[in-house]
Structure formats: structure tokens, C-alpha cells
mmCIF file of C-alpha atoms in Angstrom:
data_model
loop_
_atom_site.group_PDB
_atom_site.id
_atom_site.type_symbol
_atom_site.label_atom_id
_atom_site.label_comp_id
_atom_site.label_asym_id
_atom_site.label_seq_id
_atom_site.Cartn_x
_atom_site.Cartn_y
_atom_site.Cartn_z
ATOM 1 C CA UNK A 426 -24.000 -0.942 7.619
ATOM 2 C CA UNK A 427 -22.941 2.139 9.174
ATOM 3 C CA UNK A 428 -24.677 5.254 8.959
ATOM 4 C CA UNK A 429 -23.313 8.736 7.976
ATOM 5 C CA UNK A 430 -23.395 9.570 11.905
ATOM 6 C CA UNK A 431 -20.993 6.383 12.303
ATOM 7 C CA UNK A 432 -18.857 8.178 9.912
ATOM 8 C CA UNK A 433 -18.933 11.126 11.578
ATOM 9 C CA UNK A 434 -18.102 9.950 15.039
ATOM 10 C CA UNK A 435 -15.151 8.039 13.054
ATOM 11 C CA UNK A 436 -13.756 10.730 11.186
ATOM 12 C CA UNK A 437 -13.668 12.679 14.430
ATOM 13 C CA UNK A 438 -11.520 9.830 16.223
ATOM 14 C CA UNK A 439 -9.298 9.611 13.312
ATOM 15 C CA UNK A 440 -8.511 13.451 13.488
ATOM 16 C CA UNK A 441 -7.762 13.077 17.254
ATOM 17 C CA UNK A 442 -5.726 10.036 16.256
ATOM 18 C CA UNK A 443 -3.551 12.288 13.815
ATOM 19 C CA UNK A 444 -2.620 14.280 16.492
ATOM 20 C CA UNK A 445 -1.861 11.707 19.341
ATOM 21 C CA UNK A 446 0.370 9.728 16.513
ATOM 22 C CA UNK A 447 2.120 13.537 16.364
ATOM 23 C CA UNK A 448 2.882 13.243 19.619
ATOM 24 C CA UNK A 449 3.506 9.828 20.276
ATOM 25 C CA UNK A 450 5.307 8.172 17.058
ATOM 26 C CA UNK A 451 8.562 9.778 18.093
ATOM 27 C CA UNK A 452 10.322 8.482 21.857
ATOM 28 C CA UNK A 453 9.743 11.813 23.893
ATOM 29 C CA UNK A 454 11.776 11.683 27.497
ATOM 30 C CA UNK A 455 8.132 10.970 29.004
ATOM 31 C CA UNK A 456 6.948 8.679 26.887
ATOM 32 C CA UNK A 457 7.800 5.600 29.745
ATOM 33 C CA UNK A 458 6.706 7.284 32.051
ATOM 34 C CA UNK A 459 2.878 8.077 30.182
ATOM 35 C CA UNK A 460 3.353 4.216 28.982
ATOM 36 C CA UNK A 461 3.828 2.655 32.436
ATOM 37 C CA UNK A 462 0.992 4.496 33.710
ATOM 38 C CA UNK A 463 -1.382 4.131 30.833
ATOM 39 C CA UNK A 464 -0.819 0.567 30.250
ATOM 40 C CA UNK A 465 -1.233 -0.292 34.452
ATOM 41 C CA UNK A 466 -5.024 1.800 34.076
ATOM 42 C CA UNK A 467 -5.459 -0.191 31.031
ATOM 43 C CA UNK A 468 -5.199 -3.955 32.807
ATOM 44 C CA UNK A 469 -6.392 -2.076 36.146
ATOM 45 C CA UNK A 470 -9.848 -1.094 34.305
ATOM 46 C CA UNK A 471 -10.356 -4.969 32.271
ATOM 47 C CA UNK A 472 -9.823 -6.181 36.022
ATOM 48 C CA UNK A 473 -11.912 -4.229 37.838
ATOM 49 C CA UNK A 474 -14.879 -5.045 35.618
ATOM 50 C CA UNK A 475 -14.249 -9.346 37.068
ATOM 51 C CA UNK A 476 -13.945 -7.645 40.531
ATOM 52 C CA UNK A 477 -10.873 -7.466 40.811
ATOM 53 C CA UNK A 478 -10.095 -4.460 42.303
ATOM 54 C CA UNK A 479 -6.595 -2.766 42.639
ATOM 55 C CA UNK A 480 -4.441 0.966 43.068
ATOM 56 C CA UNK A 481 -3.078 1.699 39.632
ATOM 57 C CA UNK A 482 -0.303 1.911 41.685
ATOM 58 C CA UNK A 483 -0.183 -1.321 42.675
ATOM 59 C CA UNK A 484 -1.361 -2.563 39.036
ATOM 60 C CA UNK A 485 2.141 -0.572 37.794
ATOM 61 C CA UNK A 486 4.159 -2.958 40.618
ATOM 62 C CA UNK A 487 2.707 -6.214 39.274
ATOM 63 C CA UNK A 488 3.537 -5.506 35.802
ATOM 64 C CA UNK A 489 6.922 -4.598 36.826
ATOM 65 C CA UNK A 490 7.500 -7.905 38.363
ATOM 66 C CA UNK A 491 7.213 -5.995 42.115
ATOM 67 C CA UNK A 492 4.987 -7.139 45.070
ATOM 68 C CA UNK A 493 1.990 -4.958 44.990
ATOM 69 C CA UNK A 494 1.063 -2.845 49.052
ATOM 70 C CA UNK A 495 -3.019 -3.865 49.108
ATOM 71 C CA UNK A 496 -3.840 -5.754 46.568
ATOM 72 C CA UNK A 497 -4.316 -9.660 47.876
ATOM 73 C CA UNK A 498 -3.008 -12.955 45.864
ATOM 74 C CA UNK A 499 -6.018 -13.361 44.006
ATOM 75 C CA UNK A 500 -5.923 -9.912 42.575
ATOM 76 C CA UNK A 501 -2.404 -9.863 41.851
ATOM 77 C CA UNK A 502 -2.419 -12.930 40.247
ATOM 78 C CA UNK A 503 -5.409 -12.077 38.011
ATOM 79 C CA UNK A 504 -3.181 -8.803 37.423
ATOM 80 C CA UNK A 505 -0.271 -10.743 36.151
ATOM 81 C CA UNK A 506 -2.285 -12.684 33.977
ATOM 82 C CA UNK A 507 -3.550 -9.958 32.276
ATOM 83 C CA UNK A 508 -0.271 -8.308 32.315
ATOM 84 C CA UNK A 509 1.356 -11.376 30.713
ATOM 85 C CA UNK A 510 -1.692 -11.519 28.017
ATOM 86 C CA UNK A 511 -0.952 -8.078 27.407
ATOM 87 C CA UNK A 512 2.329 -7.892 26.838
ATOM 88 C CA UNK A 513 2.277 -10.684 24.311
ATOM 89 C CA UNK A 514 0.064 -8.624 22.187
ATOM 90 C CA UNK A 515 2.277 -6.019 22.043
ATOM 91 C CA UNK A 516 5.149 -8.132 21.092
ATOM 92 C CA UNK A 517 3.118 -8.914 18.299
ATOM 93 C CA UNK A 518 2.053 -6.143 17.388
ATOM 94 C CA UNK A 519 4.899 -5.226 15.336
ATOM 95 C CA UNK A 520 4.285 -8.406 12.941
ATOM 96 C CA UNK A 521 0.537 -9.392 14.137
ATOM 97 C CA UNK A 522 -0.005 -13.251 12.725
ATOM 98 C CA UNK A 523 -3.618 -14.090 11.528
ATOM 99 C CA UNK A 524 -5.784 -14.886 14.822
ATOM 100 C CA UNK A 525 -6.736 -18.296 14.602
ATOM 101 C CA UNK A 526 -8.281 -20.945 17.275
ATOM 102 C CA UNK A 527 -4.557 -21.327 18.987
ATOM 103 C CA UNK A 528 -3.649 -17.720 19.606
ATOM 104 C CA UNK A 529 -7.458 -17.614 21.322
ATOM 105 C CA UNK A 530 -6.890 -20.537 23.660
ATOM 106 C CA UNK A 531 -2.919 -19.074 24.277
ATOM 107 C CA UNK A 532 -4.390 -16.154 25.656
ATOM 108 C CA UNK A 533 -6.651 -17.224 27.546
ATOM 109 C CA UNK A 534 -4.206 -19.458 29.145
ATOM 110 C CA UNK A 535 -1.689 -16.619 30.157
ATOM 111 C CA UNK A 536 -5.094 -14.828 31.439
ATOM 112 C CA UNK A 537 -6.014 -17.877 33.831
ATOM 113 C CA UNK A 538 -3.022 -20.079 34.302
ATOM 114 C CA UNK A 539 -3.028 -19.039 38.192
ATOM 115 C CA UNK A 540 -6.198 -21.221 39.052
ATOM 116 C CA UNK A 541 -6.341 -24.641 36.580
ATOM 117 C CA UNK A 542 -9.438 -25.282 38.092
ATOM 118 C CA UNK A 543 -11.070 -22.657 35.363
ATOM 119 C CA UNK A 544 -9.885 -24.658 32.213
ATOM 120 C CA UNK A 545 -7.376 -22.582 31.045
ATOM 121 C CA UNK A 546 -6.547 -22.382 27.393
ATOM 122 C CA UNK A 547 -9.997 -24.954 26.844
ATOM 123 C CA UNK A 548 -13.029 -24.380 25.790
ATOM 124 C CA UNK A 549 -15.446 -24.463 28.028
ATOM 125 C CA UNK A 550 -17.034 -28.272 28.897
ATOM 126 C CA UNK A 551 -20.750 -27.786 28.321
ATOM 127 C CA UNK A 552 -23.378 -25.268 28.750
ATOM 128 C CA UNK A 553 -22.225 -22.024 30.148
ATOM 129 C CA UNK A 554 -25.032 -18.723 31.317
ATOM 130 C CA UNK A 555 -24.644 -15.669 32.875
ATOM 131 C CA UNK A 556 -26.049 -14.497 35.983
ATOM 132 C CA UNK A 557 -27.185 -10.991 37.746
ATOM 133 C CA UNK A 558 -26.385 -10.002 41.314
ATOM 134 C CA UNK A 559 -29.688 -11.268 41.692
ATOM 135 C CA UNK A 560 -28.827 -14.730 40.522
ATOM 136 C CA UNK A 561 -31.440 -14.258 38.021
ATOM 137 C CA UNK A 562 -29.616 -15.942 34.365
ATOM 138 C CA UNK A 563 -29.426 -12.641 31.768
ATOM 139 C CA UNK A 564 -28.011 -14.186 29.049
ATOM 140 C CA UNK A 565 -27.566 -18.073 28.079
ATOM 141 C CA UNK A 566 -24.613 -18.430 25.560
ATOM 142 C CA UNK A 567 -24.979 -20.997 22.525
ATOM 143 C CA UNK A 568 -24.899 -24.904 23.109
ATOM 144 C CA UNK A 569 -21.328 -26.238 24.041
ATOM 145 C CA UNK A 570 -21.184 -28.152 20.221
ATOM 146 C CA UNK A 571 -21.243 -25.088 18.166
ATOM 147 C CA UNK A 572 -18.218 -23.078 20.107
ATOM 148 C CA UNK A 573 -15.822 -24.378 17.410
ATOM 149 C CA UNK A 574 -17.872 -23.392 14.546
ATOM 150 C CA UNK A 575 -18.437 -20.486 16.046
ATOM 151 C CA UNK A 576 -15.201 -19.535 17.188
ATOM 152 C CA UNK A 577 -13.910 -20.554 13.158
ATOM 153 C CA UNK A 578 -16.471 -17.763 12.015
ATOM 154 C CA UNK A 579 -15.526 -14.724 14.249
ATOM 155 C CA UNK A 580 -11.603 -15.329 13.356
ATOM 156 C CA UNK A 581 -12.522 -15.558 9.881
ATOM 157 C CA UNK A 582 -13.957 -12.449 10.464
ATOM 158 C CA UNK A 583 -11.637 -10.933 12.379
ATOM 159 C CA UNK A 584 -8.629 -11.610 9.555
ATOM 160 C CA UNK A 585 -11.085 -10.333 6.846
ATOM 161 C CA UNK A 586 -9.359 -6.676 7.156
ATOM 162 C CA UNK A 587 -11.813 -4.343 5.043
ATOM 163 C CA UNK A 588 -13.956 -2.143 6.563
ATOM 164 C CA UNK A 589 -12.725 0.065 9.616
ATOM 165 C CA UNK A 590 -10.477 -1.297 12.121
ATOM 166 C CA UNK A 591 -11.965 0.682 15.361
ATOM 167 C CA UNK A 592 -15.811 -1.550 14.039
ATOM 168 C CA UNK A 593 -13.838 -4.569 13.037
ATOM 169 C CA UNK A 594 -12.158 -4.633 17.156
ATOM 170 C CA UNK A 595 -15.389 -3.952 18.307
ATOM 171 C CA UNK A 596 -17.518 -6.738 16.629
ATOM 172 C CA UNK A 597 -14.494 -8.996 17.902
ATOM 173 C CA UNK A 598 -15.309 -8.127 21.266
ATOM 174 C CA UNK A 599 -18.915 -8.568 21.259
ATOM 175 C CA UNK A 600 -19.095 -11.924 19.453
ATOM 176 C CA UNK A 601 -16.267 -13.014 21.805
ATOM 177 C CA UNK A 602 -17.951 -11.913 24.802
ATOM 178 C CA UNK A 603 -21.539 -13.547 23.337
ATOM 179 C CA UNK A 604 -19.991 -17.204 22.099
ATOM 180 C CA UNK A 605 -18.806 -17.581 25.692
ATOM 181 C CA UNK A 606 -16.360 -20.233 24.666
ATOM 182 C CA UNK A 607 -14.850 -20.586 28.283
ATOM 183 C CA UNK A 608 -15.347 -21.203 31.723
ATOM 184 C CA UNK A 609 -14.303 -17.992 32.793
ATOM 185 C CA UNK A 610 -12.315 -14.626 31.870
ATOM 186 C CA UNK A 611 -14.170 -14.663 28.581
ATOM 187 C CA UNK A 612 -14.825 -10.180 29.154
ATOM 188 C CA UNK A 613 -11.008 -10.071 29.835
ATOM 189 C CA UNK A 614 -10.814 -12.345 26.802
ATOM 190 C CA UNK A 615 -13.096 -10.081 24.668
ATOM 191 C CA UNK A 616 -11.389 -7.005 25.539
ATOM 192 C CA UNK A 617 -7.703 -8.283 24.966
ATOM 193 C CA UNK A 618 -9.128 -9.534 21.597
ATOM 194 C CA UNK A 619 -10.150 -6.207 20.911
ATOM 195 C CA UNK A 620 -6.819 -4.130 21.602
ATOM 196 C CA UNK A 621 -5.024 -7.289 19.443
ATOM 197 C CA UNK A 622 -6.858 -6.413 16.387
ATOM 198 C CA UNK A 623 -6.332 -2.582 16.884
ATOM 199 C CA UNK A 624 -2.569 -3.151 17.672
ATOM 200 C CA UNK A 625 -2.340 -5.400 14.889
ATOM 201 C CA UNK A 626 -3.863 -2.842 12.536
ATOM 202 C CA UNK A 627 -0.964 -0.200 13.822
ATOM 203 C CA UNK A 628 -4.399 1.851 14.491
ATOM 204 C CA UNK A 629 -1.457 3.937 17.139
ATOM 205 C CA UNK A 630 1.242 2.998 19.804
ATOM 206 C CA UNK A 631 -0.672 -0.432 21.082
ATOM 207 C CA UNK A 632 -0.735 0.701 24.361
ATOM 208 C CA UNK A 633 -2.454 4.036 23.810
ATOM 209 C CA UNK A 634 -5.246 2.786 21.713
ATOM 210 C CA UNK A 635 -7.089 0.565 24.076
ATOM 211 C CA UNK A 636 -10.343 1.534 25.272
ATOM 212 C CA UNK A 637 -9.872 -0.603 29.029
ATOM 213 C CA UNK A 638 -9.714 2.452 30.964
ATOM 214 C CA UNK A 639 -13.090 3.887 30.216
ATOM 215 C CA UNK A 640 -15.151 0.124 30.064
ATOM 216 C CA UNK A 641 -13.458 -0.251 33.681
ATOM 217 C CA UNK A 642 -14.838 3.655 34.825
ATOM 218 C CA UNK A 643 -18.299 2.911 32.815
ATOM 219 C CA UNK A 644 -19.045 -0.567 34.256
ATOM 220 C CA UNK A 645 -22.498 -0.078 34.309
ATOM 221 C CA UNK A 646 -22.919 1.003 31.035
ATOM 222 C CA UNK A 647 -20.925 -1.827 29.749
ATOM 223 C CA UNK A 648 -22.876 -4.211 30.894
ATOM 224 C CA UNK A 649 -25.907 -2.678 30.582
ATOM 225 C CA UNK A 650 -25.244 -2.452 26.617
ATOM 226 C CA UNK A 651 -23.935 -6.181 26.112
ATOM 227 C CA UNK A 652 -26.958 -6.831 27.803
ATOM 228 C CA UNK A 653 -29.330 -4.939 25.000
ATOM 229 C CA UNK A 654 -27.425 -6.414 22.265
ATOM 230 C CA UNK A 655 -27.431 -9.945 23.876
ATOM 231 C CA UNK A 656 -30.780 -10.086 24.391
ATOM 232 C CA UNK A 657 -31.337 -12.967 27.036
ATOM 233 C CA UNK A 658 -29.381 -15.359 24.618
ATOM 234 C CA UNK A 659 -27.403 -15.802 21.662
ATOM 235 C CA UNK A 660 -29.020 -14.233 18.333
ATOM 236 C CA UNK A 661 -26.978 -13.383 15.868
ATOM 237 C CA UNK A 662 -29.413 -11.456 13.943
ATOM 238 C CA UNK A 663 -29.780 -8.664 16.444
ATOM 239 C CA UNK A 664 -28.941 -5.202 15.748
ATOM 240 C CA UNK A 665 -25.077 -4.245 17.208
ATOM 241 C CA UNK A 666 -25.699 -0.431 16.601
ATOM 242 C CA UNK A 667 -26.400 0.530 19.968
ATOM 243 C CA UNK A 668 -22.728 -1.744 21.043
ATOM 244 C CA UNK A 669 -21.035 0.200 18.123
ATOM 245 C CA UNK A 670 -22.194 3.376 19.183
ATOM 246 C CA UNK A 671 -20.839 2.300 22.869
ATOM 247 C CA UNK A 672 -17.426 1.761 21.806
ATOM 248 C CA UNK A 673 -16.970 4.662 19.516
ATOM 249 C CA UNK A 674 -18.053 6.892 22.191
ATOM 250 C CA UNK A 675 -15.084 5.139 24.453
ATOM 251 C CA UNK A 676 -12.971 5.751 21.973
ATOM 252 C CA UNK A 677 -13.492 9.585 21.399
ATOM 253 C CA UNK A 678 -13.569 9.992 25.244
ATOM 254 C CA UNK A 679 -10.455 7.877 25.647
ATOM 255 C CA UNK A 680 -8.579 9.575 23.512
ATOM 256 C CA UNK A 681 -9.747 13.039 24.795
ATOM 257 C CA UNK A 682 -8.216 11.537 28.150
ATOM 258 C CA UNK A 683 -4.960 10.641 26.816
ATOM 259 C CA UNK A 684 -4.533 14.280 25.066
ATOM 260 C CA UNK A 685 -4.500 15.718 28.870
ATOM 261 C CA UNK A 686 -2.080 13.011 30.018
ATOM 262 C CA UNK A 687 -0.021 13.898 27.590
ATOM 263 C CA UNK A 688 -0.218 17.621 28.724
ATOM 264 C CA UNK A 689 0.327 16.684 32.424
ATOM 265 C CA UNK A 690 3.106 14.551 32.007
ATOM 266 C CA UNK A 691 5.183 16.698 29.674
ATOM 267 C CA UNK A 692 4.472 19.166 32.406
ATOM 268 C CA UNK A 693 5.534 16.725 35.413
ATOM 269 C CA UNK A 694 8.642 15.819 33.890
ATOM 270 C CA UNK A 695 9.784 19.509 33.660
ATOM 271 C CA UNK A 696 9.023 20.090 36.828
ATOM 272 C CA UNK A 697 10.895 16.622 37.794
ATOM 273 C CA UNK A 698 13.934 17.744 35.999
ATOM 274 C CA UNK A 699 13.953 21.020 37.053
ATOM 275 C CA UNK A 700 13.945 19.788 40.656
ATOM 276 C CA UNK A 701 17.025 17.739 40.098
ATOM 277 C CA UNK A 702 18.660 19.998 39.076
ATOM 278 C CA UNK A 703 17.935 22.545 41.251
ATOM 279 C CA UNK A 704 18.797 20.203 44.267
ATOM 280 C CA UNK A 705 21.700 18.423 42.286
ATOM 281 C CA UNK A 706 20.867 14.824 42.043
ATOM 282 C CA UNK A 707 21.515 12.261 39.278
ATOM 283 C CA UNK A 708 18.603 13.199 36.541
ATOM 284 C CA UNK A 709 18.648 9.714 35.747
ATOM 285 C CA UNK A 710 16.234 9.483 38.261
ATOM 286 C CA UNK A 711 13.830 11.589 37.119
ATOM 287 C CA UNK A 712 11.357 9.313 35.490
ATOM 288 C CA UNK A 713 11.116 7.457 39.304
ATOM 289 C CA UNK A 714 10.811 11.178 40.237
ATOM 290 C CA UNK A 715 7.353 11.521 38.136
ATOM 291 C CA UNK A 716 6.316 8.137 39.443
ATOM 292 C CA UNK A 717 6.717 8.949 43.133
ATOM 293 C CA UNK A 718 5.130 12.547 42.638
ATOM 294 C CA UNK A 719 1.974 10.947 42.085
ATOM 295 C CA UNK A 720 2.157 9.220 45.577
ATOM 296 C CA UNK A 721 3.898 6.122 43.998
ATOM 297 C CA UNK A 722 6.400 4.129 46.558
ATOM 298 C CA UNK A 723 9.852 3.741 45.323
ATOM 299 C CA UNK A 724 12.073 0.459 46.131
ATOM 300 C CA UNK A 725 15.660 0.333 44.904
ATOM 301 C CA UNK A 726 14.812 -2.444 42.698
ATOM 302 C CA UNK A 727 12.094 -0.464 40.882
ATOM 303 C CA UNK A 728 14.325 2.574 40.415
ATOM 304 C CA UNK A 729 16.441 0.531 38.824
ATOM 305 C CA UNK A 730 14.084 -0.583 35.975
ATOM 306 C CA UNK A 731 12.698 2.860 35.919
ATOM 307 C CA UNK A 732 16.209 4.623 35.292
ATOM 308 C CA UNK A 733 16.589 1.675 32.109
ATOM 309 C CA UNK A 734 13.287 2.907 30.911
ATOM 310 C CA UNK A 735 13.671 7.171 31.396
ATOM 311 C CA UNK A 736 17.251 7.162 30.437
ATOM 312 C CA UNK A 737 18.285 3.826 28.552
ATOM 313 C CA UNK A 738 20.844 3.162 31.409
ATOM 314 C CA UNK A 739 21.354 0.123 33.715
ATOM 315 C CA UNK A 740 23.008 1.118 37.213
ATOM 316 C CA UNK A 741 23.739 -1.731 39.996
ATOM 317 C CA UNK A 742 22.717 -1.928 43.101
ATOM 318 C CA UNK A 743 25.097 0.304 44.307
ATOM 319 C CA UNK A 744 24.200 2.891 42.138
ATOM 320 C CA UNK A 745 20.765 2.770 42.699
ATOM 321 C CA UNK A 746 21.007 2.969 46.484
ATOM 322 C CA UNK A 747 23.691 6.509 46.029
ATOM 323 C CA UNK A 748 20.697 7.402 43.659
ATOM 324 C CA UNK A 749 18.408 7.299 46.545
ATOM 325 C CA UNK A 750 20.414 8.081 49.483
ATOM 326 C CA UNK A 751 20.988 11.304 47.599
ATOM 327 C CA UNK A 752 17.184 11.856 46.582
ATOM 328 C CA UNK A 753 16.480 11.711 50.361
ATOM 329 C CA UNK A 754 19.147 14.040 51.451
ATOM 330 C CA UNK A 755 17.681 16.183 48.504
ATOM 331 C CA UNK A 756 14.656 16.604 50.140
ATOM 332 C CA UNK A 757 12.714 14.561 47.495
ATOM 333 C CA UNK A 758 12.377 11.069 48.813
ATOM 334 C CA UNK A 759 11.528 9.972 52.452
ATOM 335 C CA UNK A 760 12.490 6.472 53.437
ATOM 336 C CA UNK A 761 10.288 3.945 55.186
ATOM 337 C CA UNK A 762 11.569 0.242 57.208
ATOM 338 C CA UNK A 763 14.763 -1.136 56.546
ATOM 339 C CA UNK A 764 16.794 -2.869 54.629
ATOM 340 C CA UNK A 765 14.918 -5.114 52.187
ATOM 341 C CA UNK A 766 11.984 -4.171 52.729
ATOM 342 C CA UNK A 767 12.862 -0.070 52.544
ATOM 343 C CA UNK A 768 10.419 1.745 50.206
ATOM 344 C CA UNK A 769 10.580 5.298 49.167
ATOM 345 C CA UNK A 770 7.505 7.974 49.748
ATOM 346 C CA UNK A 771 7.411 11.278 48.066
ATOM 347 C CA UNK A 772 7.819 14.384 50.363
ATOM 348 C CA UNK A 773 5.504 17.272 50.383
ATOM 349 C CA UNK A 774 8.025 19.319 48.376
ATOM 350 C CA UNK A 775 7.623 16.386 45.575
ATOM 351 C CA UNK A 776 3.896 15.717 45.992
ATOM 352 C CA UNK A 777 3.566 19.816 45.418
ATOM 353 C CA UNK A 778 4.431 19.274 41.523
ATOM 354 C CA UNK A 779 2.370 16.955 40.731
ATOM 355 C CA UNK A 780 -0.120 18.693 42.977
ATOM 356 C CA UNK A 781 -0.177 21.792 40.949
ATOM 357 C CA UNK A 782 -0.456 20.292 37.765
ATOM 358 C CA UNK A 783 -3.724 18.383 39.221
ATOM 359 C CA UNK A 784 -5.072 21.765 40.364
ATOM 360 C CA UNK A 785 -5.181 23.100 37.121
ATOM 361 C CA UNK A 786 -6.880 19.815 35.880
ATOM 362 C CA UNK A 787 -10.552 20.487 33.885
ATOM 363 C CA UNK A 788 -13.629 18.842 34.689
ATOM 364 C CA UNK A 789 -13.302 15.217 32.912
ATOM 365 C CA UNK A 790 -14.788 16.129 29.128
ATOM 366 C CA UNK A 791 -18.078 14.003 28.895
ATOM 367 C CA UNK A 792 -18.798 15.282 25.182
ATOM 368 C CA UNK A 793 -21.194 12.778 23.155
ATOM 369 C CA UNK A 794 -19.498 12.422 19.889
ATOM 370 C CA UNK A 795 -22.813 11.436 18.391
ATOM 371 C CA UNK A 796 -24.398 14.753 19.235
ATOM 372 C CA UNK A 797 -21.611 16.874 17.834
ATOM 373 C CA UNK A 798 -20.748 15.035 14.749
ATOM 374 C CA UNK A 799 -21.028 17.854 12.613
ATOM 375 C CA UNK A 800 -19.534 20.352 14.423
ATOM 376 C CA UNK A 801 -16.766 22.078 13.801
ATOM 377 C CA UNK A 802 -12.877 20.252 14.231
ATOM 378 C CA UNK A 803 -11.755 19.659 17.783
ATOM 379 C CA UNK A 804 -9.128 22.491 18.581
ATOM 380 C CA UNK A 805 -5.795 21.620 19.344
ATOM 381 C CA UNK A 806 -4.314 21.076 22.573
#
């Protein structure tokens, strides 16, 4: 049961909710560009959790179908997995089906499906444990013949819709993440669970209600709280509070997160714009204008899906590469190798916008939500 400072904290997301959906139910010119780079820190975070670690910028080229600068084939593949995952619960967001057994094991499929030798889309063969740097075992899941009745309870429980959504994604997690019903990829499985049920609830866009981003820059914490519930092995009767509390608080500080965002891109696409303009190029290009400001390389066949996003319009090649020849004459864009394989870097003049808008960036809010419950309304921003 939830307690009236579990209300509290809830209340208080719900308000900051309100005013995110203000901004965000209506297409804004910048909304691609805030999606593209909130969903790529969303899969970059649920990655780097398994280890996999990656730029957000090259997270955003794998789940725009481009080859990645660092990251190395393990990593991108685990990237498109999740991207592909992902994506599918957003396309179904808009007309969720119940979760059942199948939609679980399709998942985790699209998660895995670059390396068969984890079982992808099965349950897991036998007995499964998990392990510390120290090789010591920290938790050991439930026997191998009790996944399936297992599994049956939590998506019973996860289509039971009463009580609050933000709880509801949050138990989903947990008891994912403690049944251990695969291999491997079951935290990437957990949290992909989670944003379904929020997306599915229409809790806000899909994309900018997922909590990723924060587990990803509070590893530690993470794991140091599944390990308090979990207690060395699976025992349902344990108290979740201290998990609950742990995911609220993401919440609250996620969203606070995305409220700046919002700020700084709004703000970066002015300045974008007003740069076009000023130095007369197409301002179809602006929204690859925002994405190179932030250091971001360009290739002609990413401007091209980033001028269909910004402005709704496909261009050919042809277009694309007058688009860029004429950013680089601009001053905007420098260009780098040949041909092919000719990428596009920002130049100080475009690196200066986003610059400034960083400079004036506060110190990243670490409120506790649980400490200031009954304070006073969060002003606006």
C-alpha cells in the first residue's frame, strides 16, 4: 500500500507531467529534434547499464540506420536491438494489446537476435544466478519450472490497470528483472517492459516518459536497490518500498531534466534558424543544423532523413548535397574525406550556439522529492 508520502511524490510528478504534456502534445518545429536526442540517451542509458558503452551520438546514428564513429560491432548491435525493441513499443503505443507470454519472448528476441547463442525469444534452459564483479552469486533467481507460472502472474498483473500507472511500470520491472526468465538481457528486458506499460497507459509522448536516462547515470544505485529488494534470492514477500521510492525519484528528476531540454532546444533552434537566415541557406536544414551544433557529424544521407523529420520534406541526393555544399560555403559546416565516406563537422561559428546555451546551463537539480513532498508547487519554467 502506498503511503501518503507516495502520494505526495506522485502528485508532484503528475503536476510536472501537466506541464510537459503542454508542451509536448502539440508538433513544435523542435520536437524531432528533442525526440531524436531523447530517445538515443534513452537506449544509450538501458545499454550502458549491460556494458555497453556508446556516444549518444553514435547511439542517434544506429537508430537512424547509420554506421556509428567508435562504437564496435558488439555495441552497435546491442544498440540496434534495443532500438528495434523500442521502436515496436512505440508503434504500439497508440493501440497497446494486453502483454501476454508472446509479446515478452518477441521482445526479447528483437533485443538479442544478433548473438543466437543467448536463446533469444526462450526462456531460459535451467537455473540462472547473478554474479558481482567479485564473482561472488548476489542473487539466485527461482527454479527454471516455475518461470511460466511466474511469468502468467506478473502479466496478469501487469493488464490489471487500477492503481497508478508510474507503480504499476515499476512493479513490472522489478518482478521482471527478479523471475530472470532468460539467459540474458533480462535488465534491458525489465526496463523496456517498464516504458511499454507507461506508453501503453498514454502516461505522455512514449518517448519522453521513460526513466532509461537516469537508471543508466545512477548505475550504482540501481543495482544497489534491486539488490535490497532481491535479497540474495527470489522472495516475493519482501517489502518493494525502498524500489518504489527509487523509481519515483527517477521519475521526478527525469522529468526535471526534460523541462531544461525543452528550454535549450527551443533556444537552439532559434538560434539555428536565425543563422540560416542570416547566411542564406535552405532552412530546411535547420534541424541537421541543431544536431551538428552539439558536435554531431553530418553525412548526406543523414541530412536527408533529418530534413523529412524538421520539415516534412524528402529532397534527393542532389538536393541534399546543394544543401550541404551551401552550409559549408556558409560558414556552418566543414567537410571531412571524400566522396562516400564525406562527413560534416560543425565550425566554431556553429559550435558557439549551442555553446552559449550550455553556458547558461544550471547545476543538474538533485532535489529528493521525498523530502519536499509538501512543499509548495514547482514553479514554472
Amino acid at each position: 500500500m502506498l503511503r501518503d508520502a507516495d502520494l505526495a511524490v506522485l502528485e508532484r510528478i503528475e503536476e510536472q507531467r501537466r506541464e510537459l504534456r503542454f508542451f509536448l502534445a502539440e508538433p513544435r518545429r523542435w520536437t524531432g529534434t528533442l525526440r531524436r536526442a531523447t530517445f538515443a540517451r534513452a537506449v544509450q542509458g538501458s545499454n550502458s547499464i549491460e556494458g555497453y558503452h556508446a556516444s549518444v551520438e553514435d547511439v542517434a546514428a544506429v537508430i537512424e540506420g547509420e554506421e556509428p564513429l567508435d562504437a564496435d560491432a558488439e555495441t552497435t548491435a546491442a544498440i540496434a536491438g534495443y532500438r528495434d525493441a523500442m521502436t515496436y513499443v512505440l508503434q504500439l503505443a497508440g493501440n497497446p494489446p494486453a502483454v501476454d507470454a508472446s509479446l515478452l519472448r518477441g521482445l526479447h528476441f528483437m533485443l538479442l537476435k544478433y548473438d543466437l547463442a543467448k536463446h533469444p525469444g526462450q526462456w531460459r534452459p535451467g537455473a540462472i544466478w547473478v554474479e558481482n564483479q567479485d564473482g561472488d552469486v548476489v542473487y539466485q533467481a527461482p527454479d527454471r519450472e516455475v518461470v511460466e507460472p511466474l511469468i502468467d502472474e506478473l502479466v496478469a498483473s501487469i493488464n490489471d490497470d487500477t492503481g497508478d500507472v508510474l507503480v504499476r511500470a515499476a512493479m513490472a520491472h522489478l518482478n521482471l528483472t527478479l523471475i530472470h526468465p532468460f539467459s540474458d538481457g533480462n535488465g534491458r528486458m525489465a526496463r523496456c517492459l517498464q516504458s511499454y506499460v507507461l506508453a501503453s497507459a498514454g502516461v505522455l509522448s512514449p518517448v519522453f516518459s521513460s526513466v532509461e536516462e537516469y537508471l543508466g547515470r545512477n548505475t550504482d544505485r540501481y543495482y544497489a536497490v534491486l539488490t535490497e529488494v532481491a535479497h540474495g534470492a527470489w522472495s516475493p514477500g519482501r517489502d518493494t518500498r525502498p524500489w518504489i521510492q527509487f523509481i519515483l525519484t527517477a521519475h521526478f528528476r527525469q522529468a526535471r531534466t526534460l523541462q531544461r531540454r525543452i528550454h535549450e532546444t527551443d533556444a537552439l533552434w532559434d538560434r539555428c534558424e536565425r543563422l540560416a537566415r542570416e547566411r542564406g541557406v535552405p532552412d530546411r536544414g535547420v534541424a541537421a543544423l541543431c544536431d551538428a551544433a552539439r558536435g554531431w557529424r553530418l553525412q548526406r544521407s543523414l541530412y536527408k532523413k533529418l530534413v523529412l523529420d524538421g520539415a516534412g520534406e524528402e529532397i534527393s541526393d542532389d538536393t541534399a548535397t546543394r544543401d550541404l555544399k551551401a552550409l559549408v560555403d556558409a560558414g556552418l559546416l566543414a567537410p571531412k574525406g571524400e566522396k562516400r565516406g564525406r562527413t560534416y563537422l560543425p565550425t566554431d561559428d556553429l559550435r558557439a550556439t549551442w555553446n552559449s546555451i550550455r553556458e547558461q546551463r544550471p547545476p543538474r537539480p538533485e532535489e529528493d522529492p521525498y523530502e519536499t513532498a509538501g512543499q509548495s508547487r514547482l514553479p514554472g519554467f
